[in-house]
CSV table of C-alpha atoms and ligand atoms in Angstrom, one decimal:
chain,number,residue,atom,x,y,z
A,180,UNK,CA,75.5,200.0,124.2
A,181,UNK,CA,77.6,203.5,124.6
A,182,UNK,CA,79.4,205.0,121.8
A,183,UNK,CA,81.9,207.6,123.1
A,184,UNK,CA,84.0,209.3,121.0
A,185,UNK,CA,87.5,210.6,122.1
A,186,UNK,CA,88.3,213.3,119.7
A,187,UNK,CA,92.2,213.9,121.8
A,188,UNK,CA,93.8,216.8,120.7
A,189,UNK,CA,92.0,216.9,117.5
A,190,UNK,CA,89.4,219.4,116.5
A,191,UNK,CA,88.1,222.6,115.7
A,192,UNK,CA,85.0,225.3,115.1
A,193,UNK,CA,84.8,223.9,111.5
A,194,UNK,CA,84.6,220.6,112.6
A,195,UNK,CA,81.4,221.1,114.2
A,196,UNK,CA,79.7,220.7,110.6
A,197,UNK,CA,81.1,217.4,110.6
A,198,UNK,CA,78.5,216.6,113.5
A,199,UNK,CA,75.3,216.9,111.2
A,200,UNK,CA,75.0,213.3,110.2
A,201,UNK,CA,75.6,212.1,113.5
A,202,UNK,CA,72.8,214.4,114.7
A,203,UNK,CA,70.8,213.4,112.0
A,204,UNK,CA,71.4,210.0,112.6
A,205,UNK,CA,71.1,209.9,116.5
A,206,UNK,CA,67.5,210.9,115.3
A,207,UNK,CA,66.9,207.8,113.8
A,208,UNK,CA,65.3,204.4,114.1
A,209,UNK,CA,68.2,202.6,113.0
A,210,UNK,CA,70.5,203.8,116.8
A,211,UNK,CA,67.8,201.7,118.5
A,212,UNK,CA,69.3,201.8,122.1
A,213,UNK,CA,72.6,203.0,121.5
A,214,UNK,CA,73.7,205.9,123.3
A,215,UNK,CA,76.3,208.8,121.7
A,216,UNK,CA,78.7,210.6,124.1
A,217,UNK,CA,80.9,212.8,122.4
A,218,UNK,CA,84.7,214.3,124.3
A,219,UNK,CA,85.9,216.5,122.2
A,220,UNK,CA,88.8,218.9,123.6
A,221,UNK,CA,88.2,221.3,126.3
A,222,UNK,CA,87.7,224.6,123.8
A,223,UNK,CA,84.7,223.0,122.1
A,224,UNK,CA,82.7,221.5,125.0
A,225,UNK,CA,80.2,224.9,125.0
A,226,UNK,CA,80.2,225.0,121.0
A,227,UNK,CA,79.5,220.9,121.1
A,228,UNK,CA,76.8,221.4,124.0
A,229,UNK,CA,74.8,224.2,121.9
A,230,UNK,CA,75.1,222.1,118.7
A,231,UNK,CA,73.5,219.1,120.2
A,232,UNK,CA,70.7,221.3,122.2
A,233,UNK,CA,67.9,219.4,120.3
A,234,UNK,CA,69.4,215.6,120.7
A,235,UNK,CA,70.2,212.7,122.7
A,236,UNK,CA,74.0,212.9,122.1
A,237,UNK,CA,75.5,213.8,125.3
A,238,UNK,CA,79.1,215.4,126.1
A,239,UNK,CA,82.3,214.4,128.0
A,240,UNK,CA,85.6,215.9,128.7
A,241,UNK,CA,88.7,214.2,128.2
A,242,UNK,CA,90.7,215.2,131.6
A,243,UNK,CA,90.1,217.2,134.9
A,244,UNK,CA,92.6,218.6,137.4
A,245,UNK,CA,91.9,217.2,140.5
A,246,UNK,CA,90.9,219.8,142.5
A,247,UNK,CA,87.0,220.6,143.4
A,248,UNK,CA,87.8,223.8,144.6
A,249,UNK,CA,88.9,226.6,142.1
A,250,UNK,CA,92.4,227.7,143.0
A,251,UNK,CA,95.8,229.0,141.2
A,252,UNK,CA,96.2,226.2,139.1
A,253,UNK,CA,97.2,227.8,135.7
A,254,UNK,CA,96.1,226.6,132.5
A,255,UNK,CA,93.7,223.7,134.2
A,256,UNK,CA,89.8,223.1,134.1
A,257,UNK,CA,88.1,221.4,137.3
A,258,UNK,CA,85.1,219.1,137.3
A,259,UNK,CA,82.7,222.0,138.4
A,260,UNK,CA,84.1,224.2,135.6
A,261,UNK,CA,83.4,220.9,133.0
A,262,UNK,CA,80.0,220.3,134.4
A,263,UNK,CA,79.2,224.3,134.1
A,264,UNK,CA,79.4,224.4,130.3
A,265,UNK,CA,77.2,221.4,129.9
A,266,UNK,CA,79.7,218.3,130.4
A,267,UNK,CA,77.8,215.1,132.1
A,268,UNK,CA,80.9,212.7,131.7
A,269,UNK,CA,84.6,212.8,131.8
A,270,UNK,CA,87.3,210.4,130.6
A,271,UNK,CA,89.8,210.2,133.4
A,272,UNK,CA,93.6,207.6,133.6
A,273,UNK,CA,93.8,207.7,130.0
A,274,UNK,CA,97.2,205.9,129.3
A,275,UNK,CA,98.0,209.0,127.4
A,276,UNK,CA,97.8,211.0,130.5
A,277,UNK,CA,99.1,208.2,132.9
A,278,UNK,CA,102.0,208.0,130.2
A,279,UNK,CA,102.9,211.9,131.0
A,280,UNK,CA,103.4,210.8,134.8
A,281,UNK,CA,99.7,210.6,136.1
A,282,UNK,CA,100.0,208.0,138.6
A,283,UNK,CA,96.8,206.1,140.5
A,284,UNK,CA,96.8,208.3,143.4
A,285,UNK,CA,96.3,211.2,140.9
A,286,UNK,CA,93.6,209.0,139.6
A,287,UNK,CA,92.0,208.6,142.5
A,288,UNK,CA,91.3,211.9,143.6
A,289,UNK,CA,90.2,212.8,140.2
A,290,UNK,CA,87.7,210.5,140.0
A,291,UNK,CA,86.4,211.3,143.3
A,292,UNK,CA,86.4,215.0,142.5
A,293,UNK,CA,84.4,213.9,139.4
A,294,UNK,CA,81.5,212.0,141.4
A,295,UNK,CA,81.3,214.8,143.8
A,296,UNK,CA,80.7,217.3,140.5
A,297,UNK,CA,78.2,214.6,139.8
A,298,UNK,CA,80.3,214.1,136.1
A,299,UNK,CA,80.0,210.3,134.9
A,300,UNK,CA,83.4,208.6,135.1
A,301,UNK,CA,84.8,207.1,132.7
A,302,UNK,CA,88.0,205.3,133.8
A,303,UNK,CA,90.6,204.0,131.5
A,304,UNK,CA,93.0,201.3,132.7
A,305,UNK,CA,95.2,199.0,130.4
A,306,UNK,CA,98.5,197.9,130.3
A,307,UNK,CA,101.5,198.4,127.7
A,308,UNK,CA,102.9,196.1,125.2
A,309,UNK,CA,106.1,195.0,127.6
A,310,UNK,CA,103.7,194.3,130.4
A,311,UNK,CA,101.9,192.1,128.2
A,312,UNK,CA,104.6,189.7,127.2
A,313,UNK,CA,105.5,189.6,130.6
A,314,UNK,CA,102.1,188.3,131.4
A,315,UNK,CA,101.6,191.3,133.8
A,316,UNK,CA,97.9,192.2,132.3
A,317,UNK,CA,95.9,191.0,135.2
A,318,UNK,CA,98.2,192.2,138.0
A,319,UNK,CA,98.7,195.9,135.9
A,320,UNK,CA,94.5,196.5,135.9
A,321,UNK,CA,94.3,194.9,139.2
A,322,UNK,CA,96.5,197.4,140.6
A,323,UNK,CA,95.1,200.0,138.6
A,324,UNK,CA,91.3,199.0,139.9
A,325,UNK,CA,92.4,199.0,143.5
A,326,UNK,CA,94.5,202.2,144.1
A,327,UNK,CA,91.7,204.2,141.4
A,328,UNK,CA,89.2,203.6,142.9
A,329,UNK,CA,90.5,203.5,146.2
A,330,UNK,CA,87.4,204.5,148.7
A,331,UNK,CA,85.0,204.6,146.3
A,332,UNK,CA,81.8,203.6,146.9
A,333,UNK,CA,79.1,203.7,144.3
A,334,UNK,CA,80.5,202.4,141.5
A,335,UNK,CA,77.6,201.6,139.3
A,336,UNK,CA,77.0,204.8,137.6
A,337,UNK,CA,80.8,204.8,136.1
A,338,UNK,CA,82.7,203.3,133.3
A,339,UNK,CA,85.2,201.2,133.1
A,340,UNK,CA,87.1,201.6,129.7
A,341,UNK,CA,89.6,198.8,129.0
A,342,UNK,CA,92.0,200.4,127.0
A,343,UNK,CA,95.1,198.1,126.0
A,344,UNK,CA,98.0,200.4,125.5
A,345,UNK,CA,99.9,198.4,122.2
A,346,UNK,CA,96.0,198.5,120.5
A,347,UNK,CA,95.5,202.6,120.7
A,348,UNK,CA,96.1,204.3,117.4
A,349,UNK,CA,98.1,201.0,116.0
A,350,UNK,CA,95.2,199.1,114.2
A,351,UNK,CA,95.6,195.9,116.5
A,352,UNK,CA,93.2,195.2,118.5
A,353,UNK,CA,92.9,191.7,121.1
A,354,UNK,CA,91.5,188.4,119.8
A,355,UNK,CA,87.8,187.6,121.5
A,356,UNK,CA,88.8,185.1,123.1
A,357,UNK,CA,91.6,187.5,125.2
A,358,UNK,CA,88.9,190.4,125.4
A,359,UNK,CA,86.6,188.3,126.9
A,360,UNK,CA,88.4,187.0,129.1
A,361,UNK,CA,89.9,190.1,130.0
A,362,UNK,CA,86.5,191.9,130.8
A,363,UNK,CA,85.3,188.8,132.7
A,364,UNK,CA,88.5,189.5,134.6
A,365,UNK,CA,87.3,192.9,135.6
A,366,UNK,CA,83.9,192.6,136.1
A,367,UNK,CA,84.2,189.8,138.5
A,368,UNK,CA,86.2,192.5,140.9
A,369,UNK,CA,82.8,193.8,141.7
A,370,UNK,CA,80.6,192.4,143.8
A,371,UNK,CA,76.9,193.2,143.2
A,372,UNK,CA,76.7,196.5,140.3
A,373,UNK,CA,79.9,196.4,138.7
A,374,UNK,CA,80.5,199.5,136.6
A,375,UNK,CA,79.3,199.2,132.8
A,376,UNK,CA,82.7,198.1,130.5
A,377,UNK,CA,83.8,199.5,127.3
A,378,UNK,CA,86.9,198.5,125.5
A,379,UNK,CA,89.0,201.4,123.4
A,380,UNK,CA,91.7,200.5,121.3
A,381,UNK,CA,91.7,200.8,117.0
A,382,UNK,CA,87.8,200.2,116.9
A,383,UNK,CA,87.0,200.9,113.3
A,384,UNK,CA,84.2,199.7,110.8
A,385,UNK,CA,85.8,196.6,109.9
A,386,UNK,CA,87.0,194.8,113.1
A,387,UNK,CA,83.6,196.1,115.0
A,388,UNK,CA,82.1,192.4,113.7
A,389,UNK,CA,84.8,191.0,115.5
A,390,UNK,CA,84.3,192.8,119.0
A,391,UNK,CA,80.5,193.6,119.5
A,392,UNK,CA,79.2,190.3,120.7
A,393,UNK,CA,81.9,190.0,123.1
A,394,UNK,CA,79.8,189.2,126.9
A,395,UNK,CA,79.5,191.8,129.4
A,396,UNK,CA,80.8,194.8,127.4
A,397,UNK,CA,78.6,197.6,127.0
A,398,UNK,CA,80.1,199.7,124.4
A,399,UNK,CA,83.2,201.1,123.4
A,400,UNK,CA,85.5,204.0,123.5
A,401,UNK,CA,86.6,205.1,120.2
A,402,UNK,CA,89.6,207.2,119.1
A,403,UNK,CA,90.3,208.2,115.8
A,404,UNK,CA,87.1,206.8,114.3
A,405,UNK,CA,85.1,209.1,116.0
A,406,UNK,CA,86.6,211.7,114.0
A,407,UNK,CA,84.9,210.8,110.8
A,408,UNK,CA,81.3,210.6,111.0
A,409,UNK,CA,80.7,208.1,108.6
A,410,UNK,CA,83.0,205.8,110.4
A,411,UNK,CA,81.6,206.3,113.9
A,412,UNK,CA,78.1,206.0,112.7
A,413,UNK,CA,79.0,203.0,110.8
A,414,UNK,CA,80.6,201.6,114.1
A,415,UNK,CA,77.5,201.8,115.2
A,416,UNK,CA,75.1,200.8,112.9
A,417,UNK,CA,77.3,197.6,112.4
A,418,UNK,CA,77.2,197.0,116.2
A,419,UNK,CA,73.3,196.5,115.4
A,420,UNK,CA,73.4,194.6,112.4
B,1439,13P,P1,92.1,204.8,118.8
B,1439,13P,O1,90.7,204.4,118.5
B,1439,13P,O2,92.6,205.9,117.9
B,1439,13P,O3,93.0,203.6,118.8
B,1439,13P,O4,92.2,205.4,120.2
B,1439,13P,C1,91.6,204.8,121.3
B,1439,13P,C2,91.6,205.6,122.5
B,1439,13P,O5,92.6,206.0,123.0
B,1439,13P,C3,90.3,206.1,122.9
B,1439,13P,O6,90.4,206.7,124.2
């Protein structure tokens, strides 16, 4: 299973201390196969990279510009930049974003911009509460499926994160029986190796019990959480146990 931690706009040199336990405990027995990817904001990728020199955890970014090629694109970061300071994943179509007017297209190219930088994708796709109740789910991720990865060959090295839009940051989360369903729904759009799932949306301590046995997912994306160490290692551990 993959634990990725989104730390958003949160985060700063002092929180690096915070990281200790979770370096501690990466070391241990108790992870088994579990694998840590930590995205923390774009000004602490080189401090996180040093600071987990001697350990497993690995690091992401949370957003790219599209563009491979450098160019006069103020106040942006491209994937060669990313994978430069020691990045080996980047979360890309995070509803945040797509909510500020990134559309598929933009999606599209990022992710294949990405891939070429040899990053690990991690694609977010989801739909909002108002899509929901319209029963629009299945035809909002289908639709974000086929125009992101438009022309996209190898698709088993890179994530899929389902991310429901009304369950970020508001402590709801879907029943099992709709997750399930839901990542069935996705995974069967692949033929032969489908990317790897997660699902991102409130994951805490106490509803992990709820979500870890869930078929076909293989980890999740986690938010705030993943700020507090005791909380993300407990997400963790509890995944196990
Ligand atoms: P929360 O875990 O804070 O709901 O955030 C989820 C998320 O957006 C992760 O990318």
């Amino acid at each position: 299973m993959y634990f990725v931690a989104n730390w958003k706009m949160f985060g700063n040199l002092k929180s690096l201390n915070s990281l200790d336990k979770v370096i501690k405990f990466s070391k241990s027995k108790e992870i088994k196969k579990g694998r840590l990817i930590y995205c923390p904001p774009y000004t602490l990728i080189s401090s996180f990279f040093k600071k987990f020199k001697n350990c497993l955890i690995d690091i992401g970014a949370q957003n790219c510009h599209e563009s491979i090629d450098y160019g006069p694109h103020t106040g942006f970061v491209n994937c060669k930049m990313l994978k430069d300071i020691g990045a080996n994943y980047v979360i890309i179509g995070h509803s945040e974003n797509r909510s500020k007017g990134e559309t598929d297209k933009i999606i599209n190219i990022k992710i294949k911009s990405a891939i070429k930088a040899k990053l690990k994708v991690i694609f977010c796709i989801g739909e909002t509460l108002t899509e929901k109740r319209k029963k629009k789910t299945r035809s909002v991720l289908s639709k974000q499926i086929k125009i992101g990865l438009n022309k996209i060959k190898k698709k088993s090295n890179m994530f899929i994160a389902y991310e429901p839009v009304w369950s970020i940051g508001t402590g709801k989360i879907p029943s099992t029986k709709e997750l399930e369903q839901i990542i069935e729904f996705i995974k069967n759009k692949f033929k032969g190796r489908s990317p790897k799932i997660l699902y991102g949306g409130s994951v805490n301590p106490k509803n992990i019990k709820n979500i870890k046995n869930i078929n076909n997912l293989n980890g999740f994306l986690v938010g705030g959480a993943s700020q507090n160490p005791k909380k993300f290692i407990d997400i963790v551990k509890k995944t196990y146990n």
